[in-house]
């Protein structure tokens, strides 16, 4: 009888240890890599994919915020970590965003399917940053009126079957007043960095040109060097200006004879 009791206690603690190990490993994966959203295929849609506990749509979890006193923005499956280009220095990963207009009650789902949102933040802010202990803090300003900037992965650019931070990021502007979601980048380019202190209602970005797709998939060639461009987007006119490649100016030319 005593032996059975000891075995039962041992198995109970073993079960608790297994549950804790699984939970911690899962949490570390989320915070280390952000979310990995499985790319939907006709085959995967037929499977019974039971959502994880963190995938639940729960408006009471405290993740939603009111913007401009009128719009409630709720990030589905929010995971945060330090970093990012926003005003608070926090990266906000999510699977999707929902907007609720508090005046008319209209609910909007920004992306039709789950994506990998790498970060999102308001486009009108000023923040002070310190690069070293000698210089005074510098102020970085962004002036996009009533717009939410969304940096998201919507395509599996490296063809590994998931959407995550390794894929090319795109840039979107969401206007809750018009419910419009603008695609900012020109085709064939991906987001690299945001540049502060641009003109009012302008978004200035450093972009990378997407590499050409490999024709022979069996023989994988080394990744070509990414060509870097500057892109200035006017949110008012929804038009942008793309610079030439900076690498073209540094390419050595053969001496003339």
Short mmCIF file of C-alpha atoms in Angstrom, two decimals:
data_model
loop_
_atom_site.label_atom_id
_atom_site.label_comp_id
_atom_site.label_asym_id
_atom_site.label_seq_id
_atom_site.Cartn_x
_atom_site.Cartn_y
_atom_site.Cartn_z
CA UNK A 1 0.00 0.00 0.00
CA UNK A 2 2.80 2.39 0.95
CA UNK A 3 4.69 1.49 -2.22
CA UNK A 4 1.65 2.31 -4.40
CA UNK A 5 1.30 5.66 -2.62
CA UNK A 6 4.95 6.51 -3.34
CA UNK A 7 4.57 5.54 -6.99
CA UNK A 8 1.43 7.70 -7.26
CA UNK A 9 3.18 10.73 -5.73
CA UNK A 10 6.17 10.25 -8.03
CA UNK A 11 3.95 10.07 -11.13
CA UNK A 12 2.02 13.16 -10.01
CA UNK A 13 5.19 15.26 -9.68
CA UNK A 14 6.49 13.88 -12.97
CA UNK A 15 3.28 15.05 -14.68
CA UNK A 16 3.59 18.55 -13.15
CA UNK A 17 7.22 18.76 -14.33
CA UNK A 18 6.24 17.76 -17.88
CA UNK A 19 3.49 20.40 -18.03
CA UNK A 20 5.82 23.14 -16.77
CA UNK A 21 8.56 22.16 -19.21
CA UNK A 22 6.13 22.28 -22.15
CA UNK A 23 4.70 25.65 -21.11
CA UNK A 24 8.09 27.29 -20.60
CA UNK A 25 9.55 25.98 -23.85
CA UNK A 26 6.49 27.25 -25.72
CA UNK A 27 6.74 30.70 -24.12
CA UNK A 28 10.44 30.99 -24.95
CA UNK A 29 9.74 30.10 -28.58
CA UNK A 30 7.12 32.82 -28.84
CA UNK A 31 9.27 35.52 -27.27
CA UNK A 32 12.46 34.49 -29.05
CA UNK A 33 11.10 34.24 -32.58
CA UNK A 34 7.74 36.00 -32.42
CA UNK A 35 4.84 34.12 -33.90
CA UNK A 36 5.24 31.55 -36.63
CA UNK A 37 2.05 31.50 -38.68
CA UNK A 38 1.64 28.38 -40.79
CA UNK A 39 1.07 29.16 -44.46
CA UNK A 40 -2.39 27.96 -45.45
CA UNK A 41 -2.57 25.42 -48.27
CA UNK A 42 -5.57 23.42 -49.57
CA UNK A 43 -4.22 20.41 -47.66
CA UNK A 44 -3.76 22.26 -44.37
CA UNK A 45 -7.30 23.69 -44.49
CA UNK A 46 -8.71 20.15 -44.41
CA UNK A 47 -6.87 19.32 -41.19
CA UNK A 48 -8.32 19.97 -37.74
CA UNK A 49 -5.96 22.66 -36.49
CA UNK A 50 -6.97 23.28 -32.88
CA UNK A 51 -5.89 26.82 -31.89
CA UNK A 52 -3.39 27.30 -29.08
CA UNK A 53 -4.58 29.00 -25.86
CA UNK A 54 -2.80 32.23 -26.87
CA UNK A 55 -4.76 32.30 -30.12
CA UNK A 56 -8.12 32.99 -28.47
CA UNK A 57 -9.90 36.23 -29.30
CA UNK A 58 -10.36 37.67 -25.80
CA UNK A 59 -11.23 41.36 -25.54
CA UNK A 60 -10.81 41.14 -21.75
CA UNK A 61 -7.10 40.26 -21.87
CA UNK A 62 -6.05 43.93 -21.63
CA UNK A 63 -4.19 43.99 -24.96
CA UNK A 64 -6.61 46.30 -26.76
CA UNK A 65 -6.18 50.09 -26.64
CA UNK A 66 -8.27 53.13 -27.54
CA UNK A 67 -6.65 55.42 -30.12
CA UNK A 68 -7.69 59.03 -30.67
CA UNK A 69 -10.56 58.51 -28.17
CA UNK A 70 -12.68 56.82 -30.83
CA UNK A 71 -11.09 53.61 -32.14
CA UNK A 72 -10.48 50.44 -30.16
CA UNK A 73 -7.61 48.48 -31.74
CA UNK A 74 -7.27 44.86 -30.64
CA UNK A 75 -4.18 42.77 -31.55
CA UNK A 76 -5.04 39.08 -31.91
CA UNK A 77 -2.41 36.91 -30.18
CA UNK A 78 -0.20 39.75 -28.90
CA UNK A 79 3.40 38.98 -27.91
CA UNK A 80 5.73 41.83 -26.93
CA UNK A 81 9.48 42.27 -26.55
CA UNK A 82 11.92 45.18 -26.41
CA UNK A 83 12.98 46.94 -29.60
CA UNK A 84 11.19 48.28 -32.64
CA UNK A 85 10.75 51.68 -34.27
CA UNK A 86 7.66 52.83 -32.35
CA UNK A 87 7.36 55.48 -29.64
CA UNK A 88 7.68 53.14 -26.64
CA UNK A 89 10.58 50.95 -27.82
CA UNK A 90 8.47 47.79 -27.69
CA UNK A 91 7.95 45.29 -30.50
CA UNK A 92 4.33 44.18 -30.69
CA UNK A 93 3.93 40.90 -32.59
CA UNK A 94 0.44 39.71 -33.51
CA UNK A 95 -1.47 37.51 -35.91
CA UNK A 96 -4.06 40.11 -36.91
CA UNK A 97 -5.58 43.44 -35.89
CA UNK A 98 -9.22 44.33 -35.25
CA UNK A 99 -10.59 47.86 -35.27
CA UNK A 100 -13.82 48.84 -33.53
CA UNK A 101 -15.30 52.29 -34.15
CA UNK A 102 -16.70 53.42 -30.80
CA UNK A 103 -19.12 55.87 -32.46
CA UNK A 104 -20.97 53.51 -34.79
CA UNK A 105 -19.86 50.10 -33.45
CA UNK A 106 -18.38 48.96 -36.77
CA UNK A 107 -15.90 46.08 -36.45
CA UNK A 108 -13.14 45.58 -39.01
CA UNK A 109 -10.63 42.74 -39.39
CA UNK A 110 -7.60 44.26 -41.09
CA UNK A 111 -6.18 41.16 -42.82
CA UNK A 112 -8.52 38.49 -44.27
CA UNK A 113 -6.23 35.68 -43.02
CA UNK A 114 -3.69 35.41 -40.21
CA UNK A 115 -0.35 37.06 -41.02
CA UNK A 116 2.81 37.68 -39.03
CA UNK A 117 2.63 41.26 -37.77
CA UNK A 118 6.18 42.08 -36.70
CA UNK A 119 5.22 45.44 -35.18
CA UNK A 120 2.53 48.12 -35.22
CA UNK A 121 2.37 51.62 -33.72
CA UNK A 122 0.85 55.08 -34.20
CA UNK A 123 2.45 57.23 -36.88
CA UNK A 124 2.47 60.52 -34.97
CA UNK A 125 4.97 60.73 -32.10
CA UNK A 126 8.23 62.17 -30.83
CA UNK A 127 10.74 60.22 -28.78
CA UNK A 128 14.19 60.94 -27.40
CA UNK A 129 17.02 58.49 -27.97
CA UNK A 130 20.52 58.39 -26.50
CA UNK A 131 23.27 56.97 -28.71
CA UNK A 132 26.06 57.36 -26.11
CA UNK A 133 26.80 58.88 -22.71
CA UNK A 134 28.53 61.97 -24.12
CA UNK A 135 26.01 63.48 -26.55
CA UNK A 136 22.67 64.94 -25.53
CA UNK A 137 19.54 62.92 -26.33
CA UNK A 138 18.24 63.48 -29.84
CA UNK A 139 14.57 63.73 -30.69
CA UNK A 140 13.13 61.48 -33.39
CA UNK A 141 9.82 62.64 -34.84
CA UNK A 142 7.20 61.04 -37.07
CA UNK A 143 4.13 63.01 -38.24
CA UNK A 144 1.53 60.79 -39.88
CA UNK A 145 -1.85 62.08 -38.74
CA UNK A 146 -4.27 59.45 -37.40
CA UNK A 147 -2.50 56.54 -39.04
CA UNK A 148 -1.28 53.25 -37.63
CA UNK A 149 1.91 51.88 -39.16
CA UNK A 150 1.94 48.10 -39.57
CA UNK A 151 5.08 46.11 -40.41
CA UNK A 152 3.89 42.68 -41.46
CA UNK A 153 4.84 39.49 -43.27
CA UNK A 154 2.07 38.30 -45.58
CA UNK A 155 4.04 36.00 -47.89
CA UNK A 156 6.40 33.11 -47.24
CA UNK A 157 9.39 34.68 -49.02
CA UNK A 158 11.94 32.04 -47.96
CA UNK A 159 9.54 29.13 -48.67
CA UNK A 160 10.00 27.40 -45.30
CA UNK A 161 6.26 26.90 -44.75
CA UNK A 162 5.78 29.55 -42.03
CA UNK A 163 5.50 33.32 -41.77
CA UNK A 164 8.03 34.74 -39.31
CA UNK A 165 10.74 37.37 -38.84
CA UNK A 166 12.96 35.65 -41.44
CA UNK A 167 10.57 36.57 -44.27
CA UNK A 168 10.39 39.90 -46.10
CA UNK A 169 8.41 42.53 -44.21
CA UNK A 170 5.92 44.82 -45.92
CA UNK A 171 4.57 48.18 -44.71
CA UNK A 172 0.90 49.12 -44.36
CA UNK A 173 -0.87 52.27 -43.20
CA UNK A 174 -4.25 51.88 -41.52
CA UNK A 175 -6.63 54.83 -41.41
CA UNK A 176 -9.42 54.05 -38.90
CA UNK A 177 -11.51 57.00 -40.08
CA UNK A 178 -11.88 55.61 -43.61
CA UNK A 179 -11.24 51.94 -42.65
CA UNK A 180 -8.59 51.97 -45.38
CA UNK A 181 -5.50 49.76 -45.30
CA UNK A 182 -2.88 51.13 -47.70
CA UNK A 183 -0.01 49.09 -49.11
CA UNK A 184 3.00 51.39 -48.98
CA UNK A 185 5.91 49.64 -50.70
CA UNK A 186 6.49 49.34 -54.44
CA UNK A 187 6.36 45.82 -55.87
CA UNK A 188 9.55 43.81 -55.55
CA UNK A 189 10.85 45.54 -52.40
CA UNK A 190 10.81 44.83 -48.67
CA UNK A 191 11.19 46.90 -45.51
CA UNK A 192 14.61 47.31 -43.88
CA UNK A 193 14.47 50.40 -41.66
CA UNK A 194 12.38 53.46 -40.83
CA UNK A 195 13.96 56.93 -41.05
CA UNK A 196 12.64 59.58 -38.64
CA UNK A 197 12.18 63.34 -39.08
CA UNK A 198 10.58 63.23 -42.52
CA UNK A 199 8.02 65.79 -43.74
CA UNK A 200 4.51 65.87 -42.31
CA UNK A 201 2.40 62.95 -43.56
CA UNK A 202 5.48 61.42 -45.21
CA UNK A 203 7.03 58.06 -44.41
CA UNK A 204 10.69 57.63 -45.35
CA UNK A 205 12.06 54.08 -45.42
CA UNK A 206 15.15 52.09 -46.29
CA UNK A 207 14.12 49.24 -48.59
CA UNK A 208 15.80 46.17 -49.96
CA UNK A 209 15.17 44.87 -53.46
CA UNK A 210 13.85 41.32 -53.49
CA UNK A 211 16.23 38.85 -55.14
CA UNK A 212 15.20 37.18 -58.37
CA UNK A 213 13.54 33.81 -57.87
CA UNK A 214 15.81 30.86 -58.54
CA UNK A 215 14.76 28.89 -61.62
CA UNK A 216 16.60 25.70 -60.66
CA UNK A 217 15.25 24.90 -57.19
CA UNK A 218 17.35 21.73 -56.84
CA UNK A 219 20.63 23.61 -57.05
CA UNK A 220 20.49 26.36 -54.44
CA UNK A 221 22.70 29.30 -55.36
CA UNK A 222 24.19 31.67 -52.76
CA UNK A 223 21.99 34.63 -51.86
CA UNK A 224 22.92 37.71 -53.93
CA UNK A 225 23.79 40.95 -52.16
CA UNK A 226 20.65 42.96 -51.39
CA UNK A 227 20.41 46.28 -53.23
CA UNK A 228 19.41 49.11 -50.89
CA UNK A 229 17.09 52.01 -51.84
CA UNK A 230 15.50 55.01 -50.11
CA UNK A 231 11.74 55.35 -50.48
CA UNK A 232 9.67 58.39 -49.50
CA UNK A 233 5.91 57.82 -49.32
CA UNK A 234 3.33 60.62 -49.24
CA UNK A 235 0.39 59.31 -47.21
CA UNK A 236 -1.88 62.13 -48.42
CA UNK A 237 -1.52 61.38 -52.14
CA UNK A 238 -0.70 57.67 -51.66
CA UNK A 239 2.33 58.06 -53.93
CA UNK A 240 6.01 57.45 -53.33
CA UNK A 241 9.43 58.25 -54.76
CA UNK A 242 12.02 55.47 -55.00
CA UNK A 243 15.70 56.34 -55.18
CA UNK A 244 18.26 54.59 -57.33
CA UNK A 245 20.45 51.92 -55.81
CA UNK A 246 23.30 53.29 -53.71
CA UNK A 247 25.49 50.33 -54.66
CA UNK A 248 25.58 51.58 -58.27
CA UNK A 249 27.57 54.63 -57.12
CA UNK A 250 30.18 52.55 -55.32
CA UNK A 251 30.77 49.98 -58.08
CA UNK A 252 34.34 50.40 -59.36
CA UNK A 253 34.62 51.31 -63.04
CA UNK A 254 37.37 50.11 -65.33
CA UNK A 255 39.93 52.80 -66.22
CA UNK A 256 39.58 54.28 -69.67
CA UNK A 257 42.40 53.76 -72.14
#
